[in-house]
């Protein structure tokens, strides 16, 4: 337990250390840097394509060639890692999410191209079936049920094709029971022991995912909701159980999603486990801030940096954020 120095005004004047820029910097407890940022990117078929996403102002789906250029710019700003998500042609979606295990799908194409052209940046790939299923769920369906064990078998194959394409981090976001252990065992057996796992360990059934579903084309397709496998927003003890299980199964890093509404969960995870802990500033958080900024209700630069600093203050080692490029530019300017 921390012991606080006793004292009172006027002997103690808290404003003294706030009086100058140099003194504020000298006593700052938490710092944000480009090293703390992971930039999510949406990839789409085609060449020379940049498709704006209406519900995410300033964000676009990029064809692989454009994505490679964008990743090179991110690398030059000091961003250490990008996360890839596909907009899958509805014509190739089916109930089984077959395209997820195609070694030449959009994510695999983009991974190979990035690792070839920008090898010194990390590539994180999402493992879940929702971008590929006609029903929009993260797993396979039997009637109205999202089945667990059969889904895990497909996720293992999906992880292996992504690892073969050259990804550095596998990020299971599906919230199926036992998937981290199954993926870890398959990666190790398949010669991919070096590939890390960042588990979406505490992923909540949140209202903040809507713009992301627009970006990958699943909002209108989604049948029902995801509350039978994603977490109840009222629970935090359950989040600790999920994190403990994923670490036991071989996760190298864990994630809390969404971010800002769950900073208390981030703090509990970091204090309990002392492992690399990340948060996703999700599409709804981004759209909310970007919309307010666009309307002149919030100051752009300060809002971006303050919102990201909050994650670091809560104990996060890094943040997945659509503001990553702009934040890195601001941090470089000082």
mmCIF file of C-alpha atoms in Angstrom:
data_model
loop_
_atom_site.group_PDB
_atom_site.id
_atom_site.type_symbol
_atom_site.label_atom_id
_atom_site.label_comp_id
_atom_site.label_asym_id
_atom_site.label_seq_id
_atom_site.Cartn_x
_atom_site.Cartn_y
_atom_site.Cartn_z
ATOM 1 C CA UNK A 1 0.000 0.000 0.000
ATOM 2 C CA UNK A 2 1.294 3.437 -0.924
ATOM 3 C CA UNK A 3 1.966 5.918 1.870
ATOM 4 C CA UNK A 4 1.070 9.503 1.024
ATOM 5 C CA UNK A 5 3.130 12.415 2.313
ATOM 6 C CA UNK A 6 1.147 14.415 4.842
ATOM 7 C CA UNK A 7 0.911 18.157 4.624
ATOM 8 C CA UNK A 8 -1.484 20.966 3.993
ATOM 9 C CA UNK A 9 -1.880 24.318 2.305
ATOM 10 C CA UNK A 10 -0.073 26.735 2.242
ATOM 11 C CA UNK A 11 3.057 24.656 2.917
ATOM 12 C CA UNK A 12 1.956 22.182 0.225
ATOM 13 C CA UNK A 13 1.005 23.788 -3.071
ATOM 14 C CA UNK A 14 0.174 21.181 -5.699
ATOM 15 C CA UNK A 15 0.180 23.781 -8.468
ATOM 16 C CA UNK A 16 3.929 24.382 -8.162
ATOM 17 C CA UNK A 17 4.802 21.335 -10.266
ATOM 18 C CA UNK A 18 2.129 22.234 -12.830
ATOM 19 C CA UNK A 19 3.394 25.760 -13.412
ATOM 20 C CA UNK A 20 5.715 25.149 -16.410
ATOM 21 C CA UNK A 21 5.839 22.839 -19.397
ATOM 22 C CA UNK A 22 9.258 21.501 -18.346
ATOM 23 C CA UNK A 23 8.075 20.705 -14.807
ATOM 24 C CA UNK A 24 4.880 19.042 -16.030
ATOM 25 C CA UNK A 25 7.013 16.822 -18.264
ATOM 26 C CA UNK A 26 9.454 16.146 -15.451
ATOM 27 C CA UNK A 27 6.806 14.748 -13.081
ATOM 28 C CA UNK A 28 4.539 13.032 -15.611
ATOM 29 C CA UNK A 29 3.679 9.519 -14.406
ATOM 30 C CA UNK A 30 2.449 7.931 -17.654
ATOM 31 C CA UNK A 31 3.750 8.509 -21.172
ATOM 32 C CA UNK A 32 2.272 7.593 -24.527
ATOM 33 C CA UNK A 33 4.513 6.782 -27.485
ATOM 34 C CA UNK A 34 4.183 5.327 -30.968
ATOM 35 C CA UNK A 35 5.575 2.096 -29.507
ATOM 36 C CA UNK A 36 2.245 1.654 -27.701
ATOM 37 C CA UNK A 37 0.101 1.642 -30.859
ATOM 38 C CA UNK A 38 -1.310 -1.127 -33.057
ATOM 39 C CA UNK A 39 -3.091 0.093 -36.185
ATOM 40 C CA UNK A 40 -6.135 -1.899 -37.409
ATOM 41 C CA UNK A 41 -6.527 -1.994 -41.200
ATOM 42 C CA UNK A 42 -9.408 -3.202 -43.377
ATOM 43 C CA UNK A 43 -8.461 -4.898 -46.651
ATOM 44 C CA UNK A 44 -10.650 -5.356 -49.708
ATOM 45 C CA UNK A 45 -10.315 -6.959 -53.147
ATOM 46 C CA UNK A 46 -9.001 -4.968 -56.074
ATOM 47 C CA UNK A 47 -6.090 -2.709 -56.938
ATOM 48 C CA UNK A 48 -5.675 0.963 -56.124
ATOM 49 C CA UNK A 49 -8.821 0.843 -53.997
ATOM 50 C CA UNK A 50 -9.592 3.118 -51.049
ATOM 51 C CA UNK A 51 -13.236 2.876 -49.965
ATOM 52 C CA UNK A 52 -14.304 5.292 -47.191
ATOM 53 C CA UNK A 53 -16.375 3.761 -44.399
ATOM 54 C CA UNK A 54 -19.277 6.103 -43.698
ATOM 55 C CA UNK A 55 -19.660 5.214 -40.016
ATOM 56 C CA UNK A 56 -15.919 5.586 -39.355
ATOM 57 C CA UNK A 57 -14.920 9.071 -40.598
ATOM 58 C CA UNK A 58 -11.364 9.068 -41.924
ATOM 59 C CA UNK A 59 -11.108 5.256 -42.154
ATOM 60 C CA UNK A 60 -11.180 3.359 -45.460
ATOM 61 C CA UNK A 61 -10.995 -0.175 -46.766
ATOM 62 C CA UNK A 62 -7.770 -0.591 -48.733
ATOM 63 C CA UNK A 63 -6.769 -2.986 -51.472
ATOM 64 C CA UNK A 64 -3.632 -4.979 -50.721
ATOM 65 C CA UNK A 65 -1.333 -2.668 -52.703
ATOM 66 C CA UNK A 66 -2.698 0.401 -50.898
ATOM 67 C CA UNK A 67 -2.466 -1.426 -47.559
ATOM 68 C CA UNK A 68 1.230 -2.133 -48.149
ATOM 69 C CA UNK A 69 1.858 1.573 -48.800
ATOM 70 C CA UNK A 70 -0.071 2.507 -45.655
ATOM 71 C CA UNK A 71 1.825 -0.010 -43.546
ATOM 72 C CA UNK A 72 5.153 1.373 -44.778
ATOM 73 C CA UNK A 73 4.036 4.832 -43.646
ATOM 74 C CA UNK A 74 3.058 3.400 -40.256
ATOM 75 C CA UNK A 75 6.457 1.765 -39.936
ATOM 76 C CA UNK A 76 8.158 5.077 -40.711
ATOM 77 C CA UNK A 77 6.209 6.688 -37.860
ATOM 78 C CA UNK A 78 7.465 4.076 -35.415
ATOM 79 C CA UNK A 79 4.246 2.057 -35.118
ATOM 80 C CA UNK A 80 5.391 -1.490 -34.310
ATOM 81 C CA UNK A 81 2.398 -3.556 -35.473
ATOM 82 C CA UNK A 82 -0.692 -3.551 -37.689
ATOM 83 C CA UNK A 83 -3.836 -5.684 -37.392
ATOM 84 C CA UNK A 84 -5.606 -6.959 -40.512
ATOM 85 C CA UNK A 85 -9.347 -7.436 -41.039
ATOM 86 C CA UNK A 86 -10.986 -8.414 -44.358
ATOM 87 C CA UNK A 87 -14.047 -7.189 -46.186
ATOM 88 C CA UNK A 88 -15.044 -10.496 -47.769
ATOM 89 C CA UNK A 89 -17.041 -10.606 -50.990
ATOM 90 C CA UNK A 90 -20.543 -11.792 -49.996
ATOM 91 C CA UNK A 91 -20.448 -14.174 -52.961
ATOM 92 C CA UNK A 92 -17.797 -16.331 -51.248
ATOM 93 C CA UNK A 93 -19.391 -16.335 -47.793
ATOM 94 C CA UNK A 94 -21.193 -19.444 -46.598
ATOM 95 C CA UNK A 95 -22.577 -20.905 -43.371
ATOM 96 C CA UNK A 96 -19.268 -22.673 -42.616
ATOM 97 C CA UNK A 97 -17.030 -19.680 -43.244
ATOM 98 C CA UNK A 98 -15.016 -21.714 -45.735
ATOM 99 C CA UNK A 99 -13.045 -18.713 -46.999
ATOM 100 C CA UNK A 100 -11.440 -18.383 -43.558
ATOM 101 C CA UNK A 101 -9.273 -21.446 -44.244
ATOM 102 C CA UNK A 102 -8.353 -20.465 -47.814
ATOM 103 C CA UNK A 103 -4.589 -19.909 -47.827
ATOM 104 C CA UNK A 104 -5.057 -17.262 -50.527
ATOM 105 C CA UNK A 105 -7.798 -15.233 -48.855
ATOM 106 C CA UNK A 106 -7.470 -11.477 -48.445
ATOM 107 C CA UNK A 107 -5.794 -11.613 -45.031
ATOM 108 C CA UNK A 108 -3.205 -14.111 -46.248
ATOM 109 C CA UNK A 109 -2.545 -12.098 -49.426
ATOM 110 C CA UNK A 110 -2.092 -8.919 -47.404
ATOM 111 C CA UNK A 111 0.121 -10.637 -44.828
ATOM 112 C CA UNK A 112 2.457 -12.024 -47.481
ATOM 113 C CA UNK A 113 2.648 -8.685 -49.288
ATOM 114 C CA UNK A 114 3.361 -6.732 -46.098
ATOM 115 C CA UNK A 115 6.000 -9.160 -44.835
ATOM 116 C CA UNK A 116 7.663 -9.053 -48.259
ATOM 117 C CA UNK A 117 7.651 -5.264 -48.654
ATOM 118 C CA UNK A 118 7.710 -4.068 -45.023
ATOM 119 C CA UNK A 119 9.329 -6.956 -43.135
ATOM 120 C CA UNK A 120 10.284 -4.924 -40.072
ATOM 121 C CA UNK A 121 6.747 -4.375 -38.802
ATOM 122 C CA UNK A 122 4.593 -6.860 -36.903
ATOM 123 C CA UNK A 123 1.447 -8.286 -38.483
ATOM 124 C CA UNK A 124 -1.442 -9.362 -36.263
ATOM 125 C CA UNK A 125 -4.220 -11.433 -37.811
ATOM 126 C CA UNK A 126 -7.682 -11.957 -36.395
ATOM 127 C CA UNK A 127 -8.916 -15.524 -35.892
ATOM 128 C CA UNK A 128 -12.720 -15.682 -36.003
ATOM 129 C CA UNK A 129 -15.280 -16.653 -38.610
ATOM 130 C CA UNK A 130 -17.537 -13.584 -38.677
ATOM 131 C CA UNK A 131 -15.940 -11.947 -41.749
ATOM 132 C CA UNK A 132 -16.526 -15.170 -43.663
ATOM 133 C CA UNK A 133 -19.903 -16.557 -42.529
ATOM 134 C CA UNK A 134 -23.174 -15.730 -44.224
ATOM 135 C CA UNK A 135 -24.839 -15.427 -40.797
ATOM 136 C CA UNK A 136 -22.233 -13.026 -39.366
ATOM 137 C CA UNK A 137 -21.304 -15.063 -36.290
ATOM 138 C CA UNK A 138 -17.796 -15.834 -35.047
ATOM 139 C CA UNK A 139 -18.504 -19.564 -35.021
ATOM 140 C CA UNK A 140 -20.435 -22.318 -36.742
ATOM 141 C CA UNK A 141 -24.182 -22.552 -36.219
ATOM 142 C CA UNK A 142 -26.364 -25.569 -35.521
ATOM 143 C CA UNK A 143 -29.884 -24.228 -35.678
ATOM 144 C CA UNK A 144 -29.782 -21.158 -33.431
ATOM 145 C CA UNK A 145 -26.799 -22.423 -31.406
ATOM 146 C CA UNK A 146 -23.209 -21.314 -31.931
ATOM 147 C CA UNK A 147 -21.346 -24.600 -31.487
ATOM 148 C CA UNK A 148 -18.047 -24.499 -29.633
ATOM 149 C CA UNK A 149 -15.868 -27.526 -30.322
ATOM 150 C CA UNK A 150 -16.618 -27.767 -34.042
ATOM 151 C CA UNK A 151 -15.818 -24.051 -34.358
ATOM 152 C CA UNK A 152 -12.476 -24.508 -32.589
ATOM 153 C CA UNK A 153 -11.450 -27.091 -35.194
ATOM 154 C CA UNK A 154 -12.007 -24.541 -37.981
ATOM 155 C CA UNK A 155 -10.243 -21.791 -36.028
ATOM 156 C CA UNK A 156 -7.170 -23.991 -35.673
ATOM 157 C CA UNK A 157 -6.977 -24.421 -39.443
ATOM 158 C CA UNK A 158 -7.530 -20.683 -39.938
ATOM 159 C CA UNK A 159 -4.658 -19.915 -37.554
ATOM 160 C CA UNK A 160 -2.366 -22.316 -39.392
ATOM 161 C CA UNK A 161 -3.005 -20.784 -42.833
ATOM 162 C CA UNK A 162 -2.377 -17.312 -41.400
ATOM 163 C CA UNK A 163 0.845 -18.472 -39.754
ATOM 164 C CA UNK A 164 1.936 -20.040 -43.037
ATOM 165 C CA UNK A 165 1.311 -16.686 -44.748
ATOM 166 C CA UNK A 166 3.802 -15.086 -42.354
ATOM 167 C CA UNK A 167 1.814 -13.389 -39.591
ATOM 168 C CA UNK A 168 3.619 -12.631 -36.338
ATOM 169 C CA UNK A 169 0.682 -12.630 -33.930
ATOM 170 C CA UNK A 170 -2.441 -14.785 -34.003
ATOM 171 C CA UNK A 171 -5.335 -13.011 -32.268
ATOM 172 C CA UNK A 172 -8.347 -15.252 -31.560
ATOM 173 C CA UNK A 173 -11.351 -12.956 -31.136
ATOM 174 C CA UNK A 174 -14.086 -15.596 -31.270
ATOM 175 C CA UNK A 175 -14.484 -16.261 -27.511
ATOM 176 C CA UNK A 176 -14.910 -20.006 -27.962
ATOM 177 C CA UNK A 177 -13.861 -22.090 -24.947
ATOM 178 C CA UNK A 178 -10.512 -23.857 -25.346
ATOM 179 C CA UNK A 179 -9.481 -22.240 -28.596
ATOM 180 C CA UNK A 180 -6.213 -20.738 -27.316
ATOM 181 C CA UNK A 181 -4.881 -24.115 -26.164
ATOM 182 C CA UNK A 182 -5.922 -25.822 -29.394
ATOM 183 C CA UNK A 183 -4.316 -23.102 -31.540
ATOM 184 C CA UNK A 184 -1.116 -23.079 -29.460
ATOM 185 C CA UNK A 185 -0.740 -26.854 -29.772
ATOM 186 C CA UNK A 186 -1.354 -26.744 -33.525
ATOM 187 C CA UNK A 187 1.079 -23.879 -34.084
ATOM 188 C CA UNK A 188 3.809 -25.637 -32.103
ATOM 189 C CA UNK A 189 3.249 -28.926 -33.887
ATOM 190 C CA UNK A 190 3.128 -27.189 -37.284
ATOM 191 C CA UNK A 191 6.515 -25.518 -36.887
ATOM 192 C CA UNK A 192 5.164 -22.115 -35.827
ATOM 193 C CA UNK A 193 6.306 -22.054 -32.207
ATOM 194 C CA UNK A 194 7.637 -18.523 -32.820
ATOM 195 C CA UNK A 195 4.164 -17.143 -33.642
ATOM 196 C CA UNK A 196 2.688 -15.292 -30.686
ATOM 197 C CA UNK A 197 -0.909 -15.428 -29.478
ATOM 198 C CA UNK A 198 -2.683 -12.269 -28.354
ATOM 199 C CA UNK A 199 -5.958 -13.532 -26.996
ATOM 200 C CA UNK A 200 -9.116 -11.461 -26.997
ATOM 201 C CA UNK A 201 -9.476 -12.789 -23.469
ATOM 202 C CA UNK A 202 -12.165 -10.416 -22.181
ATOM 203 C CA UNK A 203 -14.336 -9.528 -25.159
ATOM 204 C CA UNK A 204 -17.695 -8.124 -24.188
ATOM 205 C CA UNK A 205 -21.054 -8.357 -25.995
ATOM 206 C CA UNK A 206 -20.943 -4.629 -26.628
ATOM 207 C CA UNK A 207 -23.027 -2.031 -28.425
ATOM 208 C CA UNK A 208 -19.792 -0.364 -29.591
ATOM 209 C CA UNK A 209 -19.019 -2.758 -32.478
ATOM 210 C CA UNK A 210 -21.509 -1.442 -35.045
ATOM 211 C CA UNK A 211 -19.153 0.564 -37.302
ATOM 212 C CA UNK A 212 -16.676 -2.364 -37.380
ATOM 213 C CA UNK A 213 -19.469 -4.588 -38.657
ATOM 214 C CA UNK A 214 -20.103 -2.011 -41.374
ATOM 215 C CA UNK A 215 -16.407 -2.107 -42.247
ATOM 216 C CA UNK A 216 -16.292 -5.888 -42.701
ATOM 217 C CA UNK A 217 -19.817 -6.125 -44.130
ATOM 218 C CA UNK A 218 -21.549 -8.158 -41.412
ATOM 219 C CA UNK A 219 -23.973 -5.741 -39.725
ATOM 220 C CA UNK A 220 -26.954 -6.526 -41.960
ATOM 221 C CA UNK A 221 -26.097 -10.221 -42.206
ATOM 222 C CA UNK A 222 -25.869 -10.881 -38.457
ATOM 223 C CA UNK A 223 -28.570 -13.250 -37.244
ATOM 224 C CA UNK A 224 -29.446 -12.674 -33.597
ATOM 225 C CA UNK A 225 -26.695 -11.500 -31.257
ATOM 226 C CA UNK A 226 -23.455 -12.754 -29.713
ATOM 227 C CA UNK A 227 -24.346 -12.868 -26.029
ATOM 228 C CA UNK A 228 -24.002 -16.649 -25.739
ATOM 229 C CA UNK A 229 -20.246 -16.434 -26.310
ATOM 230 C CA UNK A 230 -19.173 -12.826 -25.697
ATOM 231 C CA UNK A 231 -19.111 -11.543 -22.115
ATOM 232 C CA UNK A 232 -21.864 -9.775 -20.175
ATOM 233 C CA UNK A 233 -20.935 -6.075 -19.732
ATOM 234 C CA UNK A 234 -21.775 -6.330 -16.030
ATOM 235 C CA UNK A 235 -19.014 -8.846 -15.225
ATOM 236 C CA UNK A 236 -15.407 -8.269 -14.180
ATOM 237 C CA UNK A 237 -14.577 -11.352 -12.055
ATOM 238 C CA UNK A 238 -15.459 -13.437 -15.114
ATOM 239 C CA UNK A 239 -12.900 -11.466 -17.129
ATOM 240 C CA UNK A 240 -10.171 -12.531 -14.703
ATOM 241 C CA UNK A 241 -11.204 -16.179 -15.086
ATOM 242 C CA UNK A 242 -11.087 -15.845 -18.881
ATOM 243 C CA UNK A 243 -7.622 -14.274 -18.769
ATOM 244 C CA UNK A 244 -6.333 -16.953 -16.376
ATOM 245 C CA UNK A 245 -7.577 -19.744 -18.632
ATOM 246 C CA UNK A 246 -6.066 -18.203 -21.777
ATOM 247 C CA UNK A 247 -2.697 -17.726 -20.078
ATOM 248 C CA UNK A 248 -2.745 -21.336 -18.903
ATOM 249 C CA UNK A 249 -3.476 -22.398 -22.482
ATOM 250 C CA UNK A 250 -0.500 -20.518 -23.888
ATOM 251 C CA UNK A 251 -1.515 -16.925 -24.640
ATOM 252 C CA UNK A 252 1.508 -14.604 -24.763
ATOM 253 C CA UNK A 253 -0.561 -11.422 -24.481
ATOM 254 C CA UNK A 254 -4.167 -10.659 -23.548
ATOM 255 C CA UNK A 255 -6.672 -8.091 -24.701
ATOM 256 C CA UNK A 256 -9.717 -6.349 -23.238
ATOM 257 C CA UNK A 257 -12.350 -5.255 -25.757
ATOM 258 C CA UNK A 258 -13.917 -2.653 -25.927
ATOM 259 C CA UNK A 259 -11.492 -0.237 -24.377
ATOM 260 C CA UNK A 260 -12.528 2.982 -22.683
ATOM 261 C CA UNK A 261 -15.825 1.688 -21.177
ATOM 262 C CA UNK A 262 -13.798 -1.172 -19.642
ATOM 263 C CA UNK A 263 -10.726 0.583 -18.232
ATOM 264 C CA UNK A 264 -11.566 -0.886 -14.824
ATOM 265 C CA UNK A 265 -11.194 -4.350 -16.349
ATOM 266 C CA UNK A 266 -7.858 -3.394 -17.899
ATOM 267 C CA UNK A 267 -6.609 -2.272 -14.495
ATOM 268 C CA UNK A 268 -7.765 -5.465 -12.767
ATOM 269 C CA UNK A 269 -6.174 -7.675 -15.435
ATOM 270 C CA UNK A 270 -2.826 -5.875 -15.272
ATOM 271 C CA UNK A 271 -2.698 -5.795 -11.479
ATOM 272 C CA UNK A 272 -3.742 -9.446 -11.150
ATOM 273 C CA UNK A 273 -1.548 -11.075 -13.800
ATOM 274 C CA UNK A 274 1.261 -8.610 -14.639
ATOM 275 C CA UNK A 275 1.345 -9.853 -18.244
ATOM 276 C CA UNK A 276 1.377 -7.859 -21.503
ATOM 277 C CA UNK A 277 -2.129 -6.364 -21.546
ATOM 278 C CA UNK A 278 -3.788 -4.582 -24.471
ATOM 279 C CA UNK A 279 -7.081 -2.854 -25.132
ATOM 280 C CA UNK A 280 -8.958 -2.233 -28.361
ATOM 281 C CA UNK A 281 -10.329 1.283 -28.797
ATOM 282 C CA UNK A 282 -13.110 -0.138 -30.906
ATOM 283 C CA UNK A 283 -14.980 1.271 -33.872
ATOM 284 C CA UNK A 284 -17.832 2.708 -31.809
ATOM 285 C CA UNK A 285 -15.402 4.532 -29.527
ATOM 286 C CA UNK A 286 -13.545 5.869 -32.565
ATOM 287 C CA UNK A 287 -16.755 6.907 -34.355
ATOM 288 C CA UNK A 288 -18.069 8.641 -31.230
ATOM 289 C CA UNK A 289 -14.898 10.699 -30.801
ATOM 290 C CA UNK A 290 -14.388 11.332 -34.525
ATOM 291 C CA UNK A 291 -18.007 12.469 -34.863
ATOM 292 C CA UNK A 292 -17.713 14.902 -31.962
ATOM 293 C CA UNK A 293 -14.393 16.183 -33.315
ATOM 294 C CA UNK A 294 -15.880 16.597 -36.785
ATOM 295 C CA UNK A 295 -18.743 18.661 -35.356
ATOM 296 C CA UNK A 296 -16.346 20.910 -33.495
ATOM 297 C CA UNK A 297 -17.546 19.706 -30.079
ATOM 298 C CA UNK A 298 -14.128 18.337 -29.086
ATOM 299 C CA UNK A 299 -10.603 19.566 -29.816
ATOM 300 C CA UNK A 300 -9.034 17.039 -32.165
ATOM 301 C CA UNK A 301 -5.410 16.681 -31.098
ATOM 302 C CA UNK A 302 -5.941 16.820 -27.356
ATOM 303 C CA UNK A 303 -8.900 14.435 -27.519
ATOM 304 C CA UNK A 304 -6.954 11.806 -29.451
ATOM 305 C CA UNK A 305 -3.937 11.855 -27.162
ATOM 306 C CA UNK A 306 -5.933 12.086 -23.935
ATOM 307 C CA UNK A 307 -8.128 9.140 -24.881
ATOM 308 C CA UNK A 308 -5.084 6.981 -25.636
ATOM 309 C CA UNK A 309 -3.185 8.084 -22.536
ATOM 310 C CA UNK A 310 -6.134 6.854 -20.469
ATOM 311 C CA UNK A 311 -5.390 3.291 -21.601
ATOM 312 C CA UNK A 312 -1.770 3.569 -20.538
ATOM 313 C CA UNK A 313 -2.814 5.047 -17.190
ATOM 314 C CA UNK A 314 -5.139 2.073 -16.644
ATOM 315 C CA UNK A 315 -2.182 -0.288 -17.076
ATOM 316 C CA UNK A 316 -2.357 -1.222 -20.750
ATOM 317 C CA UNK A 317 0.929 -1.942 -22.502
ATOM 318 C CA UNK A 318 -0.568 -0.980 -25.846
ATOM 319 C CA UNK A 319 -3.732 0.039 -27.678
ATOM 320 C CA UNK A 320 -5.321 -1.063 -30.930
ATOM 321 C CA UNK A 321 -6.665 2.204 -32.329
ATOM 322 C CA UNK A 322 -7.814 3.664 -35.630
ATOM 323 C CA UNK A 323 -6.179 6.907 -34.482
ATOM 324 C CA UNK A 324 -2.738 5.252 -34.560
ATOM 325 C CA UNK A 325 -1.329 7.127 -37.573
ATOM 326 C CA UNK A 326 -2.537 10.522 -36.428
ATOM 327 C CA UNK A 327 -1.452 9.880 -32.845
ATOM 328 C CA UNK A 328 2.027 8.852 -33.988
ATOM 329 C CA UNK A 329 2.282 12.016 -36.074
ATOM 330 C CA UNK A 330 1.229 14.159 -33.119
ATOM 331 C CA UNK A 331 3.681 12.437 -30.805
ATOM 332 C CA UNK A 332 6.478 12.966 -33.313
ATOM 333 C CA UNK A 333 5.663 16.691 -33.422
ATOM 334 C CA UNK A 334 5.767 16.761 -29.633
#
